[in-house]
Amino acid sequence: MPTVDQAQELSKARRFLKERLQRNYTTIRGYEAERSNVRELLQRTGEGESNSLLLIGPRNAGKTTLINAVLADLLDNKSFVENTLIVHLDGNLHTDDRIALKSITVQMRLENAADGKVFGSFAENLAFLLQCLKAGNKKSKSVVFILEEFDLFCTHHNQTLLYNLFDVSQSAQAPICVLGVTCRLDVIELLEKRVKSRFSHRQVFLFPNADKFEDYVKLCQELLSIPSDKALKSTANRIDRLELLKSDAFTFQRNHFRGAAYEFDKRFVDNWNKHHDKLIKMPAAQKTLQMLYDFDISEAFLKNFILRLVSRVKPSAPLITLEQMSSLAQQYESDDKIELLCGLSVLEICMIIAIKHHSEIYDRDPFNFEIIFARFSKFAKVSSTMQGVERSVVLKAFEHLRISELIMPLSSNSGLGKIQKEFEMHKMALTYGQIQQAVQRYQALPTEVAQWAQSSLI
Amino acid sequence: SRLAEGTPRRSIQLSNIVEQRVFQDDEIISTPKRARSKKTTTAEEDKEYTPKKTPTRSRRLSTASAAAPATPTPLTPSQKLKKIRAGEISPTMEQRKTDTANPDKGRKSQLQLAREQLHVSVVPQSLPCREKEFDNIYNFLEGKIQDQCGGCMYVSGVPGTGKTATVSGVIRTLQGMTRQRKLPEFEFLEINGMRLTEPRQAYVQIYKQLTGKTVSWEQAHTLLEKRFTTPAPRRITTVLLVDELDILCNRRQDVVYNLLDWPTKSAARLVVITIANTMDLPERLLMGKVTSRLGLTRLTFQPYTHKQLQEIVSARLGLAGSEAFKGEAVQLVARKVAAVSGDARRALDICRRATEIAKDCVTMLHVQQALAEMIASAKVQAIKNCSRLEQIFLQAVAAEVTRTGVEETTFMGVYQQLETIAAIMGVSTLPPPGRALRLCSKLGAERLLISEPSRHDLYQKILLNVSTDDIHYALRVEQPMTTT
């Protein structure tokens, strides 16, 4: 029986691990060369050189984390903090140049902005911003523009904002750095030719390393372990520095993970770490990790997995076990559509089977309600369980299948009104394998239906 | 009489109480602003006067008058906006706190000096390899200014061939000439199509450069029309540079028409130089009457050849160049860039990147690395760094393309190939279709594939965005599949 003390320690550890998994925005592992490349670039911008850069990598590769980490590094440098403004834009939020421009004006604290409100029209704002940048020189503050979801900025009208930012970075005006972040590899092809010419073509690619399974295991071990007090204290300084980041657009510093706030009992930590080191070395655990690694090599995916593991820890089960790990992994492998199929009524399963028979016979030809109803009626007539079912009830079941998107209408703009719903053509969004598995796993399926599923002959 | 003068307009709207007040002869009713000088009197009045019904309003009045300090108040944002529109506030940037921008030059290494010189923003006094074009534009402009007549010119060329730099160079030279009184005075205006939110803002920008005031485009249009059509005896020639002309072309083409029509007026004395990228823009995009006004004085800037690019870079490097840059390194950059686009910006950027890579002297190896970073595509590397199932998915798409012979595949066919490949390779855990869709959308986000939204489920169409050769190359070179 665990004591009260242990239970407290455990809930603390769980909170610590969860926070570290979710809110540790500035720690990045690996990418040494890329990181120093970006850091040097921003450093030189702080010293008055204009630049532009694109950070490209697949989703979840740590692009934003890299930038946050670089900024946290640079906050060490007093002259960088004093001489640089950071403007943060996001293609998902700033959906057109008008909104983006207002946000820039506010973040740069220009004359025509007051308390987050910007005066004047779009054209005036653009003209004023350009005048300000033009009036600037080597003596004015450097501005770092961080454009997340850069590819969405390319869809704006005429790419006015991009042209102007890149143009400033290539002329003798205020020193700025345009840092685009995107997951599209071919993003340069989206730029107009004059915008492309003004872009400096520096691209930094972030690819998580695919053939280092050992590193992946080590990372997993690291994410599960609780560091010593000394290690926690040493990172405290770095997080305190984030206060210097005086930008309203960066919200991560307000809610950052603070390791130094935690203190653990040494015996508990030893026990915890030893257990999990051993756990990960087990072949079954390795197999689970390999499965995850084969599917997605990103750190974010692993973090998600570990978060779900950690949240299962409770005083009655104070350590993560192998069973927990493999049962969670099984959830990742399972097919949600089969779950959905198993939740259908027997009538709906019968409809699905009828659709399957139709598809098999006619090689996935589309079908409508009448076709399926005829096929179903043939079965219902000879079956003992489905005899009294009315047409309207079957139609309701068919509609239910349609709104759960197990069957999809052929035309995208559903032709309701033009075609009666009994005659509208549909296609099936399931593979035969899925139906077969669902029939096998269905609880208490009448034997007749199971047999009919095997063969369309009645 | 003073009473009437000082009565503020707003007092009409004041409540009855204020109106009921009985004024002495020498009392002054004034707006809060005017009260500044007579602070004491108003303060006394307020003491005597006790409000009956609307205390808030009268208090606001009194506090406003009392609080008005002797020093000028900071402007409210809307007052500021008025001043901005009138051109009275000059836009500024925040200044550096510690000026580290210019540490003395002695400490900088040759390489740093070279890097600064190679920045695209450092435009040299005279552009190398553009002497002929310079003379051409110079002669045109000088002739027009001397003859005091109007005219048009159209300059074209691909981006990065020195169009804007040459024209500004000509203008600078001409301005120098006027300062030496060798040439009559002229005014220079400059607009850029891409810096405008819509074509009609061109009027606003032109008018703003003439007077400093920001007005609406209708007003600006009328004022400019008046300026250019009515004869004025002491009008000096105006040179207008219109960059990115194609952006100013809307469907009605009224802006382009006006800009090109004004030079034909004898009163205007306007010379317009238009710059755009395509050579046949007037014939392709513009209406007949606009093309006719644009005239036939045209100039095309050819892309730089490798010799010219080499000369440009060497000119930038100057004396420092010989130490910081190896000759053959410059040549490699010039040849590579000239083969692709002939863009001077690109050559300079690559050289600058090479100086960042190098420690003391830029050699061929550094340039090669910079070229690889800035020109090469990363698709092969991206495929190599996909997870194992993503790689198999890509192979499956390639296999389906080979099987059907059509570029466009559907998810269902790809999934069948995926099952087959997984069975051959002995992959134990084949993802169900739902998770395979996730693989597909992840590859689609990277643009290794082009896929429809996952809403289409099994029927979504998938296109391969990399060549099948790239996939085979990427997956064979390291043989990640043999580990099974």
PDB file of C-alpha atoms in Angstrom, chain B residues 242-477:
ATOM      1  CA  VAL B 242       6.750  53.882 -62.739  1.00  0.00           C
ATOM      2  CA  ASP B 243       8.111  50.534 -61.527  1.00  0.00           C
ATOM      3  CA  GLU B 244       6.181  47.262 -61.933  1.00  0.00           C
ATOM      4  CA  LEU B 245       3.858  48.650 -64.580  1.00  0.00           C
ATOM      5  CA  ASP B 246       1.920  45.403 -65.005  1.00  0.00           C
ATOM      6  CA  ILE B 247       0.424  45.711 -61.525  1.00  0.00           C
ATOM      7  CA  LEU B 248      -1.082  49.068 -62.458  1.00  0.00           C
ATOM      8  CA  CYS B 249      -3.005  47.463 -65.303  1.00  0.00           C
ATOM      9  CA  ASN B 250      -6.516  46.708 -64.178  1.00  0.00           C
ATOM     10  CA  ARG B 251      -9.388  45.801 -66.428  1.00  0.00           C
ATOM     11  CA  ARG B 252     -10.361  49.375 -67.179  1.00  0.00           C
ATOM     12  CA  GLN B 253      -6.744  50.511 -67.527  1.00  0.00           C
ATOM     13  CA  ASP B 254      -7.737  54.050 -66.549  1.00  0.00           C
ATOM     14  CA  VAL B 255      -4.691  54.547 -64.335  1.00  0.00           C
ATOM     15  CA  VAL B 256      -2.171  53.486 -66.974  1.00  0.00           C
ATOM     16  CA  TYR B 257      -4.018  55.502 -69.558  1.00  0.00           C
ATOM     17  CA  ASN B 258      -3.890  58.639 -67.443  1.00  0.00           C
ATOM     18  CA  LEU B 259      -0.232  58.191 -66.562  1.00  0.00           C
ATOM     19  CA  LEU B 260       0.655  57.839 -70.233  1.00  0.00           C
ATOM     20  CA  ASP B 261      -1.809  60.444 -71.480  1.00  0.00           C
ATOM     21  CA  TRP B 262      -0.504  63.317 -69.376  1.00  0.00           C
ATOM     22  CA  PRO B 263       2.876  63.435 -71.185  1.00  0.00           C
ATOM     23  CA  THR B 264       1.028  64.096 -74.445  1.00  0.00           C
ATOM     24  CA  LYS B 265      -0.398  67.324 -73.031  1.00  0.00           C
ATOM     25  CA  SER B 266       1.795  70.257 -73.882  1.00  0.00           C
ATOM     26  CA  ALA B 267       1.201  71.884 -70.509  1.00  0.00           C
ATOM     27  CA  ALA B 268       2.349  68.888 -68.517  1.00  0.00           C
ATOM     28  CA  ARG B 269       6.049  68.686 -69.381  1.00  0.00           C
ATOM     29  CA  LEU B 270       6.046  65.197 -67.919  1.00  0.00           C
ATOM     30  CA  VAL B 271       8.488  62.440 -68.803  1.00  0.00           C
ATOM     31  CA  VAL B 272       7.363  58.949 -67.824  1.00  0.00           C
ATOM     32  CA  ILE B 273       9.697  55.982 -67.588  1.00  0.00           C
ATOM     33  CA  THR B 274       7.912  52.677 -67.116  1.00  0.00           C
ATOM     34  CA  ILE B 275       9.570  49.468 -65.984  1.00  0.00           C
ATOM     35  CA  ALA B 276       8.185  45.947 -66.198  1.00  0.00           C
ATOM     36  CA  ASN B 277       9.453  42.412 -66.665  1.00  0.00           C
ATOM     37  CA  THR B 278       7.943  41.215 -69.924  1.00  0.00           C
ATOM     38  CA  MET B 279       9.122  42.597 -73.211  1.00  0.00           C
ATOM     39  CA  ASP B 280       5.742  42.374 -74.962  1.00  0.00           C
ATOM     40  CA  LEU B 281       3.649  43.747 -72.121  1.00  0.00           C
ATOM     41  CA  PRO B 282       2.267  46.703 -74.146  1.00  0.00           C
ATOM     42  CA  GLU B 283       1.001  44.421 -76.891  1.00  0.00           C
ATOM     43  CA  ARG B 284      -0.163  41.620 -74.641  1.00  0.00           C
ATOM     44  CA  LEU B 285      -1.896  43.397 -71.793  1.00  0.00           C
ATOM     45  CA  LEU B 286      -2.556  46.994 -72.693  1.00  0.00           C
ATOM     46  CA  MET B 287      -5.336  48.414 -74.832  1.00  0.00           C
ATOM     47  CA  GLY B 288      -4.543  49.872 -78.222  1.00  0.00           C
ATOM     48  CA  LYS B 289      -4.835  53.486 -77.135  1.00  0.00           C
ATOM     49  CA  VAL B 290      -2.545  52.889 -74.183  1.00  0.00           C
ATOM     50  CA  THR B 291       0.049  51.074 -76.280  1.00  0.00           C
ATOM     51  CA  SER B 292      -0.011  53.881 -78.798  1.00  0.00           C
ATOM     52  CA  ARG B 293       0.661  56.436 -76.074  1.00  0.00           C
ATOM     53  CA  LEU B 294       3.477  54.337 -74.660  1.00  0.00           C
ATOM     54  CA  GLY B 295       5.279  54.821 -77.929  1.00  0.00           C
ATOM     55  CA  LEU B 296       8.154  52.882 -79.385  1.00  0.00           C
ATOM     56  CA  THR B 297      11.024  54.172 -77.302  1.00  0.00           C
ATOM     57  CA  ARG B 298      11.814  50.880 -75.661  1.00  0.00           C
ATOM     58  CA  LEU B 299      14.806  49.324 -74.050  1.00  0.00           C
ATOM     59  CA  THR B 300      15.370  45.717 -73.083  1.00  0.00           C
ATOM     60  CA  PHE B 301      17.805  44.619 -70.418  1.00  0.00           C
ATOM     61  CA  GLN B 302      19.284  41.248 -71.329  1.00  0.00           C
ATOM     62  CA  PRO B 303      20.089  38.775 -68.559  1.00  0.00           C
ATOM     63  CA  TYR B 304      23.704  38.962 -67.486  1.00  0.00           C
ATOM     64  CA  THR B 305      26.131  36.552 -69.112  1.00  0.00           C
ATOM     65  CA  HIS B 306      28.675  34.738 -66.996  1.00  0.00           C
ATOM     66  CA  LYS B 307      31.403  37.180 -67.937  1.00  0.00           C
ATOM     67  CA  GLN B 308      29.293  40.143 -66.892  1.00  0.00           C
ATOM     68  CA  LEU B 309      28.285  38.505 -63.624  1.00  0.00           C
ATOM     69  CA  GLN B 310      31.921  37.811 -62.892  1.00  0.00           C
ATOM     70  CA  GLU B 311      32.755  41.427 -63.567  1.00  0.00           C
ATOM     71  CA  ILE B 312      29.962  42.629 -61.281  1.00  0.00           C
ATOM     72  CA  VAL B 313      31.105  40.470 -58.392  1.00  0.00           C
ATOM     73  CA  SER B 314      34.748  41.450 -58.866  1.00  0.00           C
ATOM     74  CA  ALA B 315      33.775  45.119 -59.003  1.00  0.00           C
ATOM     75  CA  ARG B 316      31.910  44.741 -55.730  1.00  0.00           C
ATOM     76  CA  LEU B 317      34.826  43.039 -54.078  1.00  0.00           C
ATOM     77  CA  GLY B 318      37.188  45.757 -55.215  1.00  0.00           C
ATOM     78  CA  LEU B 319      40.692  45.574 -53.856  1.00  0.00           C
ATOM     79  CA  ALA B 320      39.673  43.405 -50.946  1.00  0.00           C
ATOM     80  CA  GLY B 321      38.455  40.801 -53.366  1.00  0.00           C
ATOM     81  CA  SER B 322      41.748  39.358 -54.346  1.00  0.00           C
ATOM     82  CA  GLU B 323      42.429  38.238 -50.794  1.00  0.00           C
ATOM     83  CA  ALA B 324      38.974  37.147 -49.733  1.00  0.00           C
ATOM     84  CA  PHE B 325      37.863  35.440 -52.905  1.00  0.00           C
ATOM     85  CA  LYS B 326      39.630  33.026 -55.190  1.00  0.00           C
ATOM     86  CA  GLY B 327      39.211  33.957 -58.853  1.00  0.00           C
ATOM     87  CA  GLU B 328      37.878  30.583 -59.917  1.00  0.00           C
ATOM     88  CA  ALA B 329      35.305  30.684 -57.109  1.00  0.00           C
ATOM     89  CA  VAL B 330      33.773  33.823 -58.579  1.00  0.00           C
ATOM     90  CA  GLN B 331      33.818  32.224 -61.982  1.00  0.00           C
ATOM     91  CA  LEU B 332      31.967  29.155 -60.725  1.00  0.00           C
ATOM     92  CA  VAL B 333      29.213  31.308 -59.220  1.00  0.00           C
ATOM     93  CA  ALA B 334      28.939  33.385 -62.371  1.00  0.00           C
ATOM     94  CA  ARG B 335      28.681  30.359 -64.634  1.00  0.00           C
ATOM     95  CA  LYS B 336      26.127  28.585 -62.475  1.00  0.00           C
ATOM     96  CA  VAL B 337      23.888  31.628 -62.088  1.00  0.00           C
ATOM     97  CA  ALA B 338      24.153  32.692 -65.710  1.00  0.00           C
ATOM     98  CA  ALA B 339      23.072  29.215 -66.750  1.00  0.00           C
ATOM     99  CA  VAL B 340      19.911  29.430 -64.617  1.00  0.00           C
ATOM    100  CA  SER B 341      18.625  33.000 -64.627  1.00  0.00           C
ATOM    101  CA  GLY B 342      21.300  35.650 -65.114  1.00  0.00           C
ATOM    102  CA  ASP B 343      20.054  37.321 -61.952  1.00  0.00           C
ATOM    103  CA  ALA B 344      22.664  39.549 -60.310  1.00  0.00           C
ATOM    104  CA  ARG B 345      20.928  39.371 -56.952  1.00  0.00           C
ATOM    105  CA  ARG B 346      21.281  35.613 -56.982  1.00  0.00           C
ATOM    106  CA  ALA B 347      24.990  35.731 -57.744  1.00  0.00           C
ATOM    107  CA  LEU B 348      25.610  38.239 -54.972  1.00  0.00           C
ATOM    108  CA  ASP B 349      23.569  36.245 -52.474  1.00  0.00           C
ATOM    109  CA  ILE B 350      25.446  33.065 -53.258  1.00  0.00           C
ATOM    110  CA  CYS B 351      28.770  34.820 -52.886  1.00  0.00           C
ATOM    111  CA  ARG B 352      27.644  36.259 -49.578  1.00  0.00           C
ATOM    112  CA  ARG B 353      26.585  32.848 -48.347  1.00  0.00           C
ATOM    113  CA  ALA B 354      29.975  31.500 -49.388  1.00  0.00           C
ATOM    114  CA  THR B 355      31.714  34.126 -47.267  1.00  0.00           C
ATOM    115  CA  GLU B 356      29.650  32.975 -44.310  1.00  0.00           C
ATOM    116  CA  ILE B 357      30.697  29.378 -44.812  1.00  0.00           C
ATOM    117  CA  ALA B 358      34.366  30.162 -45.311  1.00  0.00           C
ATOM    118  CA  LYS B 359      36.735  30.940 -42.464  1.00  0.00           C
ATOM    119  CA  ASP B 360      39.384  33.132 -44.073  1.00  0.00           C
ATOM    120  CA  CYS B 361      39.383  32.779 -47.855  1.00  0.00           C
ATOM    121  CA  VAL B 362      36.556  31.640 -50.103  1.00  0.00           C
ATOM    122  CA  THR B 363      37.581  28.726 -52.279  1.00  0.00           C
ATOM    123  CA  MET B 364      35.779  26.526 -54.764  1.00  0.00           C
ATOM    124  CA  LEU B 365      34.634  24.160 -52.034  1.00  0.00           C
ATOM    125  CA  HIS B 366      32.842  26.887 -50.105  1.00  0.00           C
ATOM    126  CA  VAL B 367      31.130  28.130 -53.228  1.00  0.00           C
ATOM    127  CA  GLN B 368      30.083  24.613 -54.094  1.00  0.00           C
ATOM    128  CA  GLN B 369      28.509  24.208 -50.676  1.00  0.00           C
ATOM    129  CA  ALA B 370      26.696  27.529 -50.995  1.00  0.00           C
ATOM    130  CA  LEU B 371      25.437  26.568 -54.443  1.00  0.00           C
ATOM    131  CA  ALA B 372      24.188  23.250 -53.131  1.00  0.00           C
ATOM    132  CA  GLU B 373      22.306  25.024 -50.373  1.00  0.00           C
ATOM    133  CA  MET B 374      20.715  27.632 -52.567  1.00  0.00           C
ATOM    134  CA  ILE B 375      20.007  25.921 -55.858  1.00  0.00           C
ATOM    135  CA  ALA B 376      19.653  22.209 -55.170  1.00  0.00           C
ATOM    136  CA  SER B 377      16.291  20.739 -54.380  1.00  0.00           C
ATOM    137  CA  ALA B 378      15.820  18.813 -51.177  1.00  0.00           C
ATOM    138  CA  LYS B 379      13.294  16.289 -52.389  1.00  0.00           C
ATOM    139  CA  VAL B 380      15.639  13.320 -52.364  1.00  0.00           C
ATOM    140  CA  GLN B 381      16.728  14.183 -48.863  1.00  0.00           C
ATOM    141  CA  ALA B 382      13.115  14.530 -47.791  1.00  0.00           C
ATOM    142  CA  ILE B 383      12.285  11.067 -49.089  1.00  0.00           C
ATOM    143  CA  LYS B 384      15.284   9.618 -47.319  1.00  0.00           C
ATOM    144  CA  ASN B 385      14.127  11.106 -44.059  1.00  0.00           C
ATOM    145  CA  CYS B 386      10.567   9.880 -44.223  1.00  0.00           C
ATOM    146  CA  SER B 387       9.454   7.187 -41.827  1.00  0.00           C
ATOM    147  CA  ARG B 388       9.498   3.623 -43.110  1.00  0.00           C
ATOM    148  CA  LEU B 389       5.778   3.414 -43.812  1.00  0.00           C
ATOM    149  CA  GLU B 390       5.824   6.768 -45.574  1.00  0.00           C
ATOM    150  CA  GLN B 391       8.570   5.473 -47.820  1.00  0.00           C
ATOM    151  CA  ILE B 392       6.548   2.358 -48.560  1.00  0.00           C
ATOM    152  CA  PHE B 393       3.558   4.554 -49.314  1.00  0.00           C
ATOM    153  CA  LEU B 394       5.599   6.539 -51.820  1.00  0.00           C
ATOM    154  CA  GLN B 395       6.772   3.305 -53.408  1.00  0.00           C
ATOM    155  CA  ALA B 396       3.175   2.161 -53.594  1.00  0.00           C
ATOM    156  CA  VAL B 397       2.154   5.335 -55.414  1.00  0.00           C
ATOM    157  CA  ALA B 398       5.036   4.879 -57.830  1.00  0.00           C
ATOM    158  CA  ALA B 399       4.067   1.251 -58.370  1.00  0.00           C
ATOM    159  CA  GLU B 400       0.457   2.203 -59.039  1.00  0.00           C
ATOM    160  CA  VAL B 401       1.575   4.798 -61.576  1.00  0.00           C
ATOM    161  CA  THR B 402       3.630   2.160 -63.349  1.00  0.00           C
ATOM    162  CA  ARG B 403       0.763  -0.330 -63.230  1.00  0.00           C
ATOM    163  CA  THR B 404      -1.931   1.925 -64.612  1.00  0.00           C
ATOM    164  CA  GLY B 405       0.329   4.003 -66.809  1.00  0.00           C
ATOM    165  CA  VAL B 406      -1.608   7.108 -65.772  1.00  0.00           C
ATOM    166  CA  GLU B 407      -0.132   9.848 -63.618  1.00  0.00           C
ATOM    167  CA  GLU B 408      -3.220  10.207 -61.481  1.00  0.00           C
ATOM    168  CA  THR B 409      -3.943   7.430 -59.020  1.00  0.00           C
ATOM    169  CA  THR B 410      -6.678   6.903 -56.467  1.00  0.00           C
ATOM    170  CA  PHE B 411      -6.109   6.072 -52.852  1.00  0.00           C
ATOM    171  CA  MET B 412      -7.806   2.706 -53.231  1.00  0.00           C
ATOM    172  CA  GLY B 413      -5.378   1.516 -55.862  1.00  0.00           C
ATOM    173  CA  VAL B 414      -2.453   2.812 -53.843  1.00  0.00           C
ATOM    174  CA  TYR B 415      -3.697   1.010 -50.763  1.00  0.00           C
ATOM    175  CA  GLN B 416      -3.844  -2.276 -52.642  1.00  0.00           C
ATOM    176  CA  GLN B 417      -0.260  -1.749 -53.799  1.00  0.00           C
ATOM    177  CA  LEU B 418       0.635  -0.899 -50.221  1.00  0.00           C
ATOM    178  CA  GLU B 419      -0.790  -4.214 -49.024  1.00  0.00           C
ATOM    179  CA  THR B 420       1.199  -6.057 -51.679  1.00  0.00           C
ATOM    180  CA  ILE B 421       4.480  -4.294 -50.999  1.00  0.00           C
ATOM    181  CA  ALA B 422       4.035  -4.709 -47.252  1.00  0.00           C
ATOM    182  CA  ALA B 423       3.401  -8.424 -47.725  1.00  0.00           C
ATOM    183  CA  ILE B 424       6.501  -8.838 -49.875  1.00  0.00           C
ATOM    184  CA  MET B 425       8.689  -6.922 -47.456  1.00  0.00           C
ATOM    185  CA  GLY B 426       7.225  -8.667 -44.452  1.00  0.00           C
ATOM    186  CA  VAL B 427       5.998  -5.551 -42.684  1.00  0.00           C
ATOM    187  CA  SER B 428       4.137  -6.912 -39.698  1.00  0.00           C
ATOM    188  CA  THR B 429       1.872  -3.986 -38.992  1.00  0.00           C
ATOM    189  CA  LEU B 430       0.193  -2.683 -42.080  1.00  0.00           C
ATOM    190  CA  PRO B 431      -1.693   0.475 -41.151  1.00  0.00           C
ATOM    191  CA  PRO B 432      -5.475   0.401 -41.683  1.00  0.00           C
ATOM    192  CA  PRO B 433      -6.792   2.748 -44.380  1.00  0.00           C
ATOM    193  CA  GLY B 434      -7.541   5.473 -41.885  1.00  0.00           C
ATOM    194  CA  ARG B 435      -3.927   5.662 -40.798  1.00  0.00           C
ATOM    195  CA  ALA B 436      -2.721   5.287 -44.339  1.00  0.00           C
ATOM    196  CA  LEU B 437      -4.755   8.404 -45.082  1.00  0.00           C
ATOM    197  CA  ARG B 438      -2.746  10.140 -42.410  1.00  0.00           C
ATOM    198  CA  LEU B 439       0.477   9.104 -44.102  1.00  0.00           C
ATOM    199  CA  CYS B 440      -0.936  10.426 -47.342  1.00  0.00           C
ATOM    200  CA  SER B 441      -1.923  13.787 -45.934  1.00  0.00           C
ATOM    201  CA  LYS B 442       1.449  14.154 -44.235  1.00  0.00           C
ATOM    202  CA  LEU B 443       3.242  13.525 -47.507  1.00  0.00           C
ATOM    203  CA  GLY B 444       0.752  15.862 -49.167  1.00  0.00           C
ATOM    204  CA  ALA B 445       1.557  18.644 -46.675  1.00  0.00           C
ATOM    205  CA  GLU B 446       5.216  18.341 -47.600  1.00  0.00           C
ATOM    206  CA  ARG B 447       4.208  18.331 -51.266  1.00  0.00           C
ATOM    207  CA  LEU B 448       5.945  15.082 -52.065  1.00  0.00           C
ATOM    208  CA  LEU B 449       2.475  14.062 -53.184  1.00  0.00           C
ATOM    209  CA  ILE B 450      -0.351  16.199 -54.395  1.00  0.00           C
ATOM    210  CA  SER B 451      -3.521  14.889 -52.857  1.00  0.00           C
ATOM    211  CA  GLU B 452      -7.129  15.900 -52.520  1.00  0.00           C
ATOM    212  CA  PRO B 453      -8.542  16.577 -49.068  1.00  0.00           C
ATOM    213  CA  SER B 454      -8.972  13.407 -47.003  1.00  0.00           C
ATOM    214  CA  ARG B 455     -12.719  13.959 -47.039  1.00  0.00           C
ATOM    215  CA  HIS B 456     -12.763  11.967 -50.276  1.00  0.00           C
ATOM    216  CA  ASP B 457     -11.449   8.995 -48.370  1.00  0.00           C
ATOM    217  CA  LEU B 458     -10.763   5.971 -50.582  1.00  0.00           C
ATOM    218  CA  TYR B 459     -11.586   7.908 -53.725  1.00  0.00           C
ATOM    219  CA  GLN B 460      -9.167  10.789 -53.316  1.00  0.00           C
ATOM    220  CA  LYS B 461      -6.863  11.315 -56.238  1.00  0.00           C
ATOM    221  CA  ILE B 462      -3.138  11.260 -55.643  1.00  0.00           C
ATOM    222  CA  LEU B 463      -0.442  12.652 -57.896  1.00  0.00           C
ATOM    223  CA  LEU B 464       3.239  12.050 -57.420  1.00  0.00           C
ATOM    224  CA  ASN B 465       5.046  15.382 -57.088  1.00  0.00           C
ATOM    225  CA  VAL B 466       8.505  13.825 -57.335  1.00  0.00           C
ATOM    226  CA  SER B 467       9.773  11.722 -60.197  1.00  0.00           C
ATOM    227  CA  THR B 468       9.735   7.965 -59.705  1.00  0.00           C
ATOM    228  CA  ASP B 469      13.466   8.032 -60.372  1.00  0.00           C
ATOM    229  CA  ASP B 470      13.943  10.257 -57.342  1.00  0.00           C
ATOM    230  CA  ILE B 471      12.076   7.777 -55.181  1.00  0.00           C
ATOM    231  CA  HIS B 472      14.099   4.836 -56.426  1.00  0.00           C
ATOM    232  CA  TYR B 473      17.322   6.754 -56.105  1.00  0.00           C
ATOM    233  CA  ALA B 474      16.538   7.934 -52.577  1.00  0.00           C
ATOM    234  CA  LEU B 475      15.446   4.529 -51.356  1.00  0.00           C
ATOM    235  CA  ARG B 476      18.111   2.467 -53.081  1.00  0.00           C
ATOM    236  CA  VAL B 477      21.162   4.484 -52.191  1.00  0.00           C
TER     237      VAL B 477
END
